[in-house]
Amino acid sequence: MYETIISKVNEESLNKAREYILNGELVGFPTETVYGLGAIAYSDEAVKKIFEAKGRPQDNPLIVHVHKDYDVDKLVYVDYDYVYKLREAFLPGPLTMVYRSKGMISPVATCGLDTVGIRIPSSEAAQRFLRAVNVPVAAPSANVSKHTSPVTAMHVYEDLKGKIPLILDGGKCTGGIESTVLDVTTDTPIILRSGLVTADMIKSVVGKCGYSQNKPTDKIRAPGMKYRHYCPKCETALFKRNQVALAQKLYDEVKAKGQRPYFMCDDAMLSEIHGNVLRLGSTAEEIASNLYDKLHESEGLADMLIAFEVETGSDVDVGIMNRLSKACKKYE
Ligand code: TXA
Ligand code: MG
């Protein structure tokens, strides 16, 4: 057991973070997407602690974070020239590229794959942390496996207190959903996980972009496991936008039983429903940035969270719906 300290990002806390990371301990740190749970990516023992602290399945590989001046090509092979264009256009930022690995990263992090995902986060706090440690940091989101991803230091604390020595507090994450994961080991880059860097944005740079919800590792994961993720600790029901009457009926029934229902939706739906609402906002970027925060908020407020599918017309909707449909049970 650790006494978990939350500390603002400053010289003193960064020194501590460096000491912990270089000694093979875990540190929670902010990025522009969600908080990460970091360990030195060279060490099997250190990386194992991430899987233990999260209760993460051993066959789901971790991505590796470095600061913006780090020589990524020490770690990976660049097979296609479009990679340089993507780096130029989107990095630092919420785009993780999966390359062929040169084998320096712990096989515990890559789950024995010959590829590795590299991420260069853009937030100043993440950059300061990565520069202070100056080693590649393996990091998934800093939550207990299956729970909603953390977008504040307090969210990390609630899930991981006692399990890690330090959480660097950089305030609320602005991006809100995890980075886009893009396979760059083939002639056409393939999106493995959607995020704020969208297929359209990648196409505009490379001229082409494929899309796959099936990661190479899916076949070895337990069937069904991949469908629930990001879940708040309350009952949930996800409705289509044309199911307002049904959703309102559920709200009223839950309320009549003396329990606490809450709606969660984007602003375009507000005028159609009656009751307490967690507002996601109106633009896709705003909705992405609020999604996990509102899911966390629902845990203290609601017995039943009644959510509506998001549809703004933006390409970012894909990433939002990918998370929302795993976080909330489809109403049937
Ligand atoms: O925004 C983010 O990406 C956050 C912050 C902390 O940087 N990190 C994050 O990590 O979301 P994680 O571990 O929760 O998600 C990494 C995703 C997983 O879906 C994993 O299956 C995939 O990337 N992944 C990692 N390495 C891979 C590889 N070599 N091949 C295919 N997929 C990989
Ligand atoms: Mg995660």
CSV table of C-alpha atoms and ligand atoms in Angstrom, one decimal:
chain,number,residue,atom,x,y,z
A,1,MET,CA,0.0,0.0,0.0
A,2,TYR,CA,1.1,3.5,-0.8
A,3,GLU,CA,0.1,6.8,0.6
A,4,THR,CA,-1.0,8.3,-2.7
A,5,ILE,CA,0.0,12.0,-3.0
A,6,ILE,CA,-1.7,14.4,-5.5
A,7,SER,CA,0.6,17.2,-6.5
A,8,LYS,CA,0.4,20.1,-8.9
A,9,VAL,CA,3.0,19.9,-11.7
A,10,ASN,CA,6.0,21.8,-10.4
A,11,GLU,CA,9.8,21.3,-10.2
A,12,GLU,CA,9.5,19.5,-6.9
A,13,SER,CA,6.8,17.1,-8.0
A,14,LEU,CA,8.5,16.5,-11.4
A,15,ASN,CA,11.7,15.5,-9.5
A,16,LYS,CA,9.7,13.1,-7.5
A,17,ALA,CA,8.0,11.7,-10.6
A,18,ARG,CA,11.4,11.2,-12.2
A,19,GLU,CA,12.7,9.3,-9.2
A,20,TYR,CA,9.6,7.1,-9.1
A,21,ILE,CA,9.6,6.3,-12.8
A,22,LEU,CA,13.4,5.6,-12.9
A,23,ASN,CA,12.9,3.3,-9.8
A,24,GLY,CA,10.2,1.3,-11.6
A,25,GLU,CA,7.3,2.8,-9.7
A,26,LEU,CA,4.0,4.1,-11.3
A,27,VAL,CA,3.0,7.7,-11.7
A,28,GLY,CA,-0.4,9.1,-12.7
A,29,PHE,CA,0.0,12.1,-15.1
A,30,PRO,CA,-2.2,14.4,-17.2
A,31,THR,CA,-2.3,14.5,-21.0
A,32,GLU,CA,-4.6,16.4,-23.3
A,33,THR,CA,-6.9,13.4,-23.7
A,34,VAL,CA,-7.2,11.5,-20.4
A,35,TYR,CA,-4.9,10.9,-17.4
A,36,GLY,CA,-2.3,8.2,-17.9
A,37,LEU,CA,-0.8,5.6,-15.5
A,38,GLY,CA,2.9,5.6,-16.4
A,39,ALA,CA,5.8,3.2,-16.0
A,40,ILE,CA,9.3,3.1,-17.5
A,41,ALA,CA,8.6,1.2,-20.8
A,42,TYR,CA,12.0,-0.7,-20.8
A,43,SER,CA,11.2,-2.6,-17.6
A,44,ASP,CA,9.1,-5.8,-17.5
A,45,GLU,CA,8.7,-5.5,-13.7
A,46,ALA,CA,7.6,-1.8,-13.8
A,47,VAL,CA,5.1,-2.4,-16.7
A,48,LYS,CA,3.7,-5.5,-14.9
A,49,LYS,CA,2.6,-3.1,-12.1
A,50,ILE,CA,0.4,-1.2,-14.5
A,51,PHE,CA,-1.6,-4.4,-15.3
A,52,GLU,CA,-1.8,-5.3,-11.6
A,53,ALA,CA,-3.0,-1.8,-10.5
A,54,LYS,CA,-5.6,-1.6,-13.2
A,55,GLY,CA,-6.7,-5.3,-13.3
A,56,ARG,CA,-6.1,-5.0,-17.0
A,57,PRO,CA,-6.2,-8.1,-19.2
A,58,GLN,CA,-2.7,-9.2,-20.0
A,59,ASP,CA,-3.3,-9.4,-23.7
A,60,ASN,CA,-4.2,-5.8,-24.3
A,61,PRO,CA,-0.9,-3.9,-25.3
A,62,LEU,CA,0.1,-0.5,-23.8
A,63,ILE,CA,1.1,2.5,-25.8
A,64,VAL,CA,4.4,4.3,-25.1
A,65,HIS,CA,4.7,8.1,-24.5
A,66,VAL,CA,7.7,10.3,-25.2
A,67,HIS,CA,8.3,14.1,-25.3
A,68,LYS,CA,8.3,16.0,-28.5
A,69,ASP,CA,12.1,16.1,-29.0
A,70,TYR,CA,12.6,12.5,-28.3
A,71,ASP,CA,14.1,10.5,-31.2
A,72,VAL,CA,11.2,8.1,-31.8
A,73,ASP,CA,13.1,6.4,-34.6
A,74,LYS,CA,15.4,4.8,-31.9
A,75,LEU,CA,12.4,2.7,-30.9
A,76,VAL,CA,10.6,2.0,-34.2
A,77,TYR,CA,10.9,1.5,-38.0
A,78,VAL,CA,9.2,3.9,-40.3
A,79,ASP,CA,8.0,1.8,-43.2
A,80,TYR,CA,6.1,4.5,-45.2
A,81,ASP,CA,6.9,8.1,-46.0
A,82,TYR,CA,3.3,9.3,-45.2
A,83,VAL,CA,4.3,8.8,-41.5
A,84,TYR,CA,6.5,11.9,-41.7
A,85,LYS,CA,3.6,13.9,-43.1
A,86,LEU,CA,1.3,12.7,-40.3
A,87,ARG,CA,3.9,13.7,-37.7
A,88,GLU,CA,4.2,17.1,-39.2
A,89,ALA,CA,0.5,17.6,-39.3
A,90,PHE,CA,-0.7,16.2,-36.0
A,91,LEU,CA,2.2,15.7,-33.5
A,92,PRO,CA,2.4,16.5,-30.7
A,93,GLY,CA,-1.3,15.7,-30.3
A,94,PRO,CA,-3.9,13.0,-29.8
A,95,LEU,CA,-2.7,10.6,-32.5
A,96,THR,CA,-0.9,7.3,-31.5
A,97,MET,CA,0.9,5.6,-34.4
A,98,VAL,CA,1.5,1.8,-34.3
A,99,TYR,CA,4.9,1.0,-35.9
A,100,ARG,CA,7.1,-2.0,-36.2
A,101,SER,CA,9.1,-2.2,-33.0
A,102,LYS,CA,12.9,-2.3,-32.8
A,103,GLY,CA,12.4,-4.4,-29.7
A,104,MET,CA,13.6,-2.0,-27.0
A,105,ILE,CA,10.2,-1.7,-25.3
A,106,SER,CA,9.3,-4.4,-22.8
A,107,PRO,CA,7.4,-7.3,-24.3
A,108,VAL,CA,5.1,-7.0,-21.3
A,109,ALA,CA,4.0,-3.6,-22.6
A,110,THR,CA,3.6,-4.8,-26.2
A,111,CYS,CA,2.1,-8.2,-25.2
A,112,GLY,CA,4.8,-9.8,-27.3
A,113,LEU,CA,3.6,-8.2,-30.5
A,114,ASP,CA,6.3,-7.0,-33.0
A,115,THR,CA,4.6,-3.6,-33.2
A,116,VAL,CA,4.4,-0.7,-30.7
A,117,GLY,CA,2.1,2.3,-30.4
A,118,ILE,CA,4.0,5.6,-29.8
A,119,ARG,CA,2.2,8.8,-28.5
A,120,ILE,CA,3.5,12.3,-28.2
A,121,PRO,CA,0.9,14.1,-26.1
A,122,SER,CA,0.5,17.9,-26.6
A,123,SER,CA,-0.4,19.2,-23.2
A,124,GLU,CA,2.2,21.2,-21.5
A,125,ALA,CA,2.0,19.2,-18.3
A,126,ALA,CA,2.5,15.9,-20.2
A,127,GLN,CA,5.5,17.4,-22.0
A,128,ARG,CA,7.0,18.6,-18.8
A,129,PHE,CA,6.6,15.2,-17.2
A,130,LEU,CA,8.0,13.3,-20.2
A,131,ARG,CA,10.9,15.7,-20.5
A,132,ALA,CA,11.7,15.3,-16.8
A,133,VAL,CA,11.8,11.5,-16.9
A,134,ASN,CA,13.4,11.5,-20.4
A,135,VAL,CA,12.6,7.8,-21.0
A,136,PRO,CA,9.7,6.2,-22.9
A,137,VAL,CA,6.7,5.8,-20.6
A,138,ALA,CA,4.2,3.0,-21.1
A,139,ALA,CA,0.8,4.3,-20.1
A,140,PRO,CA,-2.8,3.3,-20.4
A,141,SER,CA,-5.6,5.4,-19.0
A,142,ALA,CA,-5.3,5.7,-15.3
A,143,ASN,CA,-8.5,4.0,-14.3
A,144,VAL,CA,-9.4,0.5,-13.0
A,145,SER,CA,-10.0,-1.7,-16.1
A,146,LYS,CA,-13.6,-1.2,-17.5
A,147,HIS,CA,-14.3,1.9,-15.5
A,148,THR,CA,-14.8,5.4,-17.0
A,149,SER,CA,-11.4,6.9,-18.1
A,150,PRO,CA,-10.1,9.7,-15.8
A,151,VAL,CA,-10.1,13.4,-16.9
A,152,THR,CA,-9.1,14.9,-13.5
A,153,ALA,CA,-6.5,14.0,-10.8
A,154,MET,CA,-9.4,13.2,-8.4
A,155,HIS,CA,-10.8,10.6,-10.8
A,156,VAL,CA,-7.4,8.9,-10.8
A,157,TYR,CA,-7.3,9.1,-7.0
A,158,GLU,CA,-10.7,7.5,-6.6
A,159,ASP,CA,-9.7,4.5,-8.7
A,160,LEU,CA,-6.0,4.0,-7.7
A,161,LYS,CA,-5.5,5.4,-4.2
A,162,GLY,CA,-3.2,3.2,-2.2
A,163,LYS,CA,-1.9,1.5,-5.4
A,164,ILE,CA,0.5,4.2,-6.6
A,165,PRO,CA,2.7,6.8,-4.9
A,166,LEU,CA,2.1,9.9,-7.0
A,167,ILE,CA,-0.5,11.6,-9.2
A,168,LEU,CA,0.6,14.8,-11.0
A,169,ASP,CA,-2.4,17.2,-11.2
A,170,GLY,CA,-2.6,19.2,-14.4
A,171,GLY,CA,-6.3,20.1,-14.1
A,172,LYS,CA,-9.1,18.8,-16.3
A,173,CYS,CA,-8.1,17.2,-19.6
A,174,THR,CA,-9.3,19.3,-22.6
A,175,GLY,CA,-9.6,16.6,-25.3
A,176,GLY,CA,-11.7,14.2,-23.2
A,177,ILE,CA,-11.5,11.0,-25.3
A,178,GLU,CA,-8.4,8.8,-25.8
A,179,SER,CA,-6.0,9.4,-28.7
A,180,THR,CA,-6.7,8.0,-32.2
A,181,VAL,CA,-4.7,4.8,-32.6
A,182,LEU,CA,-3.5,4.4,-36.2
A,183,ASP,CA,-1.6,1.4,-37.7
A,184,VAL,CA,1.1,2.8,-39.9
A,185,THR,CA,2.7,-0.6,-40.8
A,186,THR,CA,0.7,-0.9,-44.0
A,187,ASP,CA,0.6,1.0,-47.3
A,188,THR,CA,-2.8,2.5,-46.2
A,189,PRO,CA,-2.9,3.8,-42.6
A,190,ILE,CA,-5.7,2.0,-40.6
A,191,ILE,CA,-7.6,3.5,-37.7
A,192,LEU,CA,-7.7,0.9,-34.9
A,193,ARG,CA,-9.4,3.3,-32.4
A,194,SER,CA,-11.2,6.5,-33.3
A,195,GLY,CA,-10.5,9.7,-31.6
A,196,LEU,CA,-10.1,13.5,-32.2
A,197,VAL,CA,-7.7,13.0,-35.2
A,198,THR,CA,-10.4,11.7,-37.6
A,199,ALA,CA,-10.3,9.6,-40.8
A,200,ASP,CA,-11.1,12.7,-42.8
A,201,MET,CA,-8.2,14.6,-41.2
A,202,ILE,CA,-5.8,11.7,-42.0
A,203,LYS,CA,-7.1,11.4,-45.5
A,204,SER,CA,-6.5,15.1,-46.1
A,205,VAL,CA,-2.8,14.5,-45.3
A,206,VAL,CA,-2.1,11.0,-46.7
A,207,GLY,CA,-4.8,10.8,-49.4
A,208,LYS,CA,-6.2,7.6,-47.9
A,209,CYS,CA,-7.1,6.1,-44.6
A,210,GLY,CA,-8.7,2.7,-43.7
A,211,TYR,CA,-10.8,2.0,-40.7
A,212,SER,CA,-11.0,-1.0,-38.5
A,213,GLN,CA,-12.7,-1.6,-35.2
A,214,ASN,CA,-10.9,-4.9,-34.9
A,215,LYS,CA,-7.5,-4.7,-33.4
A,216,PRO,CA,-5.0,-7.4,-34.2
A,217,THR,CA,-5.3,-8.5,-30.5
A,218,ASP,CA,-9.1,-8.9,-30.5
A,219,LYS,CA,-9.0,-12.5,-31.6
A,220,ILE,CA,-7.1,-13.5,-28.4
A,221,ARG,CA,-9.4,-11.6,-26.1
A,222,ALA,CA,-12.4,-13.1,-24.4
A,223,PRO,CA,-15.5,-12.8,-26.5
A,224,GLY,CA,-17.8,-10.0,-25.2
A,225,MET,CA,-15.1,-8.4,-23.1
A,226,LYS,CA,-14.4,-5.8,-25.6
A,227,TYR,CA,-18.0,-4.6,-25.6
A,228,ARG,CA,-18.1,-3.1,-22.1
A,229,HIS,CA,-15.6,-0.4,-21.1
A,230,TYR,CA,-15.7,3.1,-19.7
A,231,CYS,CA,-18.7,2.2,-17.5
A,232,PRO,CA,-19.9,4.4,-14.7
A,233,LYS,CA,-20.9,2.8,-11.4
A,234,CYS,CA,-24.6,3.3,-11.9
A,235,GLU,CA,-27.3,1.6,-14.0
A,236,THR,CA,-27.3,2.9,-17.6
A,237,ALA,CA,-29.6,2.9,-20.6
A,238,LEU,CA,-28.6,4.2,-24.1
A,239,PHE,CA,-31.4,5.4,-26.4
A,240,LYS,CA,-31.5,6.4,-30.0
A,241,ARG,CA,-32.5,10.0,-30.8
A,242,ASN,CA,-35.9,8.9,-32.0
A,243,GLN,CA,-36.7,7.1,-28.8
A,244,VAL,CA,-37.5,10.1,-26.7
A,245,ALA,CA,-40.9,8.9,-25.5
A,246,LEU,CA,-39.5,5.6,-24.4
A,247,ALA,CA,-36.6,7.3,-22.6
A,248,GLN,CA,-39.0,9.7,-20.9
A,249,LYS,CA,-41.2,6.8,-19.8
A,250,LEU,CA,-38.1,5.1,-18.2
A,251,TYR,CA,-37.2,8.4,-16.5
A,252,ASP,CA,-40.6,8.7,-15.0
A,253,GLU,CA,-40.8,5.1,-13.9
A,254,VAL,CA,-37.4,5.3,-12.1
A,255,LYS,CA,-38.5,8.5,-10.4
A,256,ALA,CA,-41.8,7.0,-9.3
A,257,LYS,CA,-39.9,4.2,-7.6
A,258,GLY,CA,-38.2,6.8,-5.4
A,259,GLN,CA,-34.9,6.4,-7.3
A,260,ARG,CA,-32.8,9.1,-9.0
A,261,PRO,CA,-32.8,9.1,-12.8
A,262,TYR,CA,-30.7,11.5,-14.8
A,263,PHE,CA,-30.6,12.2,-18.6
A,264,MET,CA,-27.3,12.7,-20.4
A,265,CYS,CA,-27.4,14.2,-23.9
A,266,ASP,CA,-26.1,16.9,-26.2
A,267,ASP,CA,-27.8,20.3,-26.3
A,268,ALA,CA,-29.9,19.6,-29.4
A,269,MET,CA,-31.9,17.1,-27.4
A,270,LEU,CA,-32.6,19.4,-24.4
A,271,SER,CA,-35.9,20.8,-25.5
A,272,GLU,CA,-37.3,17.3,-26.0
A,273,ILE,CA,-36.9,15.9,-22.5
A,274,HIS,CA,-38.2,16.8,-19.0
A,275,GLY,CA,-36.1,16.1,-15.9
A,276,ASN,CA,-32.6,16.4,-14.5
A,277,VAL,CA,-29.9,16.5,-17.2
A,278,LEU,CA,-26.2,16.2,-17.5
A,279,ARG,CA,-25.4,18.4,-20.5
A,280,LEU,CA,-22.7,17.3,-22.9
A,281,GLY,CA,-22.6,20.5,-24.9
A,282,SER,CA,-23.3,21.2,-28.6
A,283,THR,CA,-20.2,20.8,-30.8
A,284,ALA,CA,-18.5,17.3,-31.2
A,285,GLU,CA,-15.3,18.7,-29.6
A,286,GLU,CA,-17.2,20.0,-26.6
A,287,ILE,CA,-19.1,16.7,-26.2
A,288,ALA,CA,-15.9,14.7,-26.4
A,289,SER,CA,-14.3,16.9,-23.8
A,290,ASN,CA,-17.3,16.5,-21.4
A,291,LEU,CA,-18.1,12.9,-21.9
A,292,TYR,CA,-16.0,11.2,-19.3
A,293,ASP,CA,-16.4,14.0,-16.8
A,294,LYS,CA,-20.2,13.7,-17.0
A,295,LEU,CA,-20.1,9.9,-16.8
A,296,HIS,CA,-18.0,10.3,-13.6
A,297,GLU,CA,-20.5,13.0,-12.3
A,298,SER,CA,-23.4,10.6,-12.9
A,299,GLU,CA,-22.0,8.1,-10.4
A,300,GLY,CA,-22.7,10.4,-7.5
A,301,LEU,CA,-26.0,11.8,-8.8
A,302,ALA,CA,-27.9,9.0,-10.5
A,303,ASP,CA,-29.2,5.5,-9.9
A,304,MET,CA,-30.1,5.3,-13.6
A,305,LEU,CA,-28.3,7.3,-16.3
A,306,ILE,CA,-30.5,7.7,-19.4
A,307,ALA,CA,-28.3,8.6,-22.3
A,308,PHE,CA,-29.0,9.5,-25.9
A,309,GLU,CA,-26.8,8.7,-28.9
A,310,VAL,CA,-24.8,11.7,-30.1
A,311,GLU,CA,-25.1,13.0,-33.6
A,312,THR,CA,-23.6,16.4,-34.5
A,313,GLY,CA,-22.7,15.5,-38.1
A,314,SER,CA,-18.9,15.8,-37.3
A,315,ASP,CA,-16.5,13.0,-38.0
A,316,VAL,CA,-15.6,13.1,-34.3
A,317,ASP,CA,-19.0,11.5,-33.6
A,318,VAL,CA,-17.5,8.1,-34.5
A,319,GLY,CA,-15.0,8.4,-31.6
A,320,ILE,CA,-17.7,9.7,-29.2
A,321,MET,CA,-20.2,6.9,-30.0
A,322,ASN,CA,-17.4,4.3,-29.8
A,323,ARG,CA,-17.0,5.2,-26.1
A,324,LEU,CA,-20.6,6.0,-25.3
A,325,SER,CA,-22.0,2.7,-26.7
A,326,LYS,CA,-19.5,0.7,-24.5
A,327,ALA,CA,-20.1,2.9,-21.4
A,328,CYS,CA,-23.9,2.6,-21.5
A,329,LYS,CA,-26.1,-0.4,-22.0
A,330,LYS,CA,-28.2,-0.2,-25.1
A,331,TYR,CA,-31.9,0.0,-24.0
A,332,GLU,CA,-33.8,-3.1,-25.1
B,1,TXA,O1,-5.1,9.1,-25.1
B,1,TXA,C1,-4.6,8.0,-24.9
B,1,TXA,O2,-4.2,7.2,-25.8
B,1,TXA,C2,-4.4,7.6,-23.5
B,1,TXA,C3,-3.4,8.5,-22.8
B,1,TXA,C4,-3.1,8.1,-21.4
B,1,TXA,O3,-2.3,8.7,-23.6
B,1,TXA,N1,-3.9,6.2,-23.4
B,1,TXA,C5,-4.7,5.1,-23.7
B,1,TXA,O4,-4.1,3.9,-23.5
B,1,TXA,O5,-5.8,5.2,-24.0
B,1,TXA,P1,-4.9,2.5,-23.5
B,1,TXA,O6,-3.9,1.5,-23.1
B,1,TXA,O7,-6.1,2.7,-22.7
B,1,TXA,O8,-5.2,2.3,-25.0
B,1,TXA,C6,-4.3,1.9,-26.0
B,1,TXA,C7,-5.0,1.3,-27.2
B,1,TXA,C8,-5.7,0.0,-26.8
B,1,TXA,O9,-6.9,0.0,-27.5
B,1,TXA,C9,-4.7,-1.1,-27.4
B,1,TXA,O10,-5.4,-2.2,-27.7
B,1,TXA,C10,-4.1,-0.3,-28.6
B,1,TXA,O11,-4.0,1.0,-28.2
B,1,TXA,N2,-2.8,-0.8,-28.9
B,1,TXA,C11,-1.6,-0.6,-28.2
B,1,TXA,N3,-0.6,-1.1,-28.8
B,1,TXA,C12,-1.0,-1.7,-29.9
B,1,TXA,C13,-0.4,-2.4,-31.0
B,1,TXA,N4,0.9,-2.7,-31.0
B,1,TXA,N5,-1.2,-2.9,-32.0
B,1,TXA,C14,-2.5,-2.6,-32.0
B,1,TXA,N6,-3.1,-1.9,-31.0
B,1,TXA,C15,-2.4,-1.5,-30.0
B,2,MG,MG,-8.3,2.9,-21.3
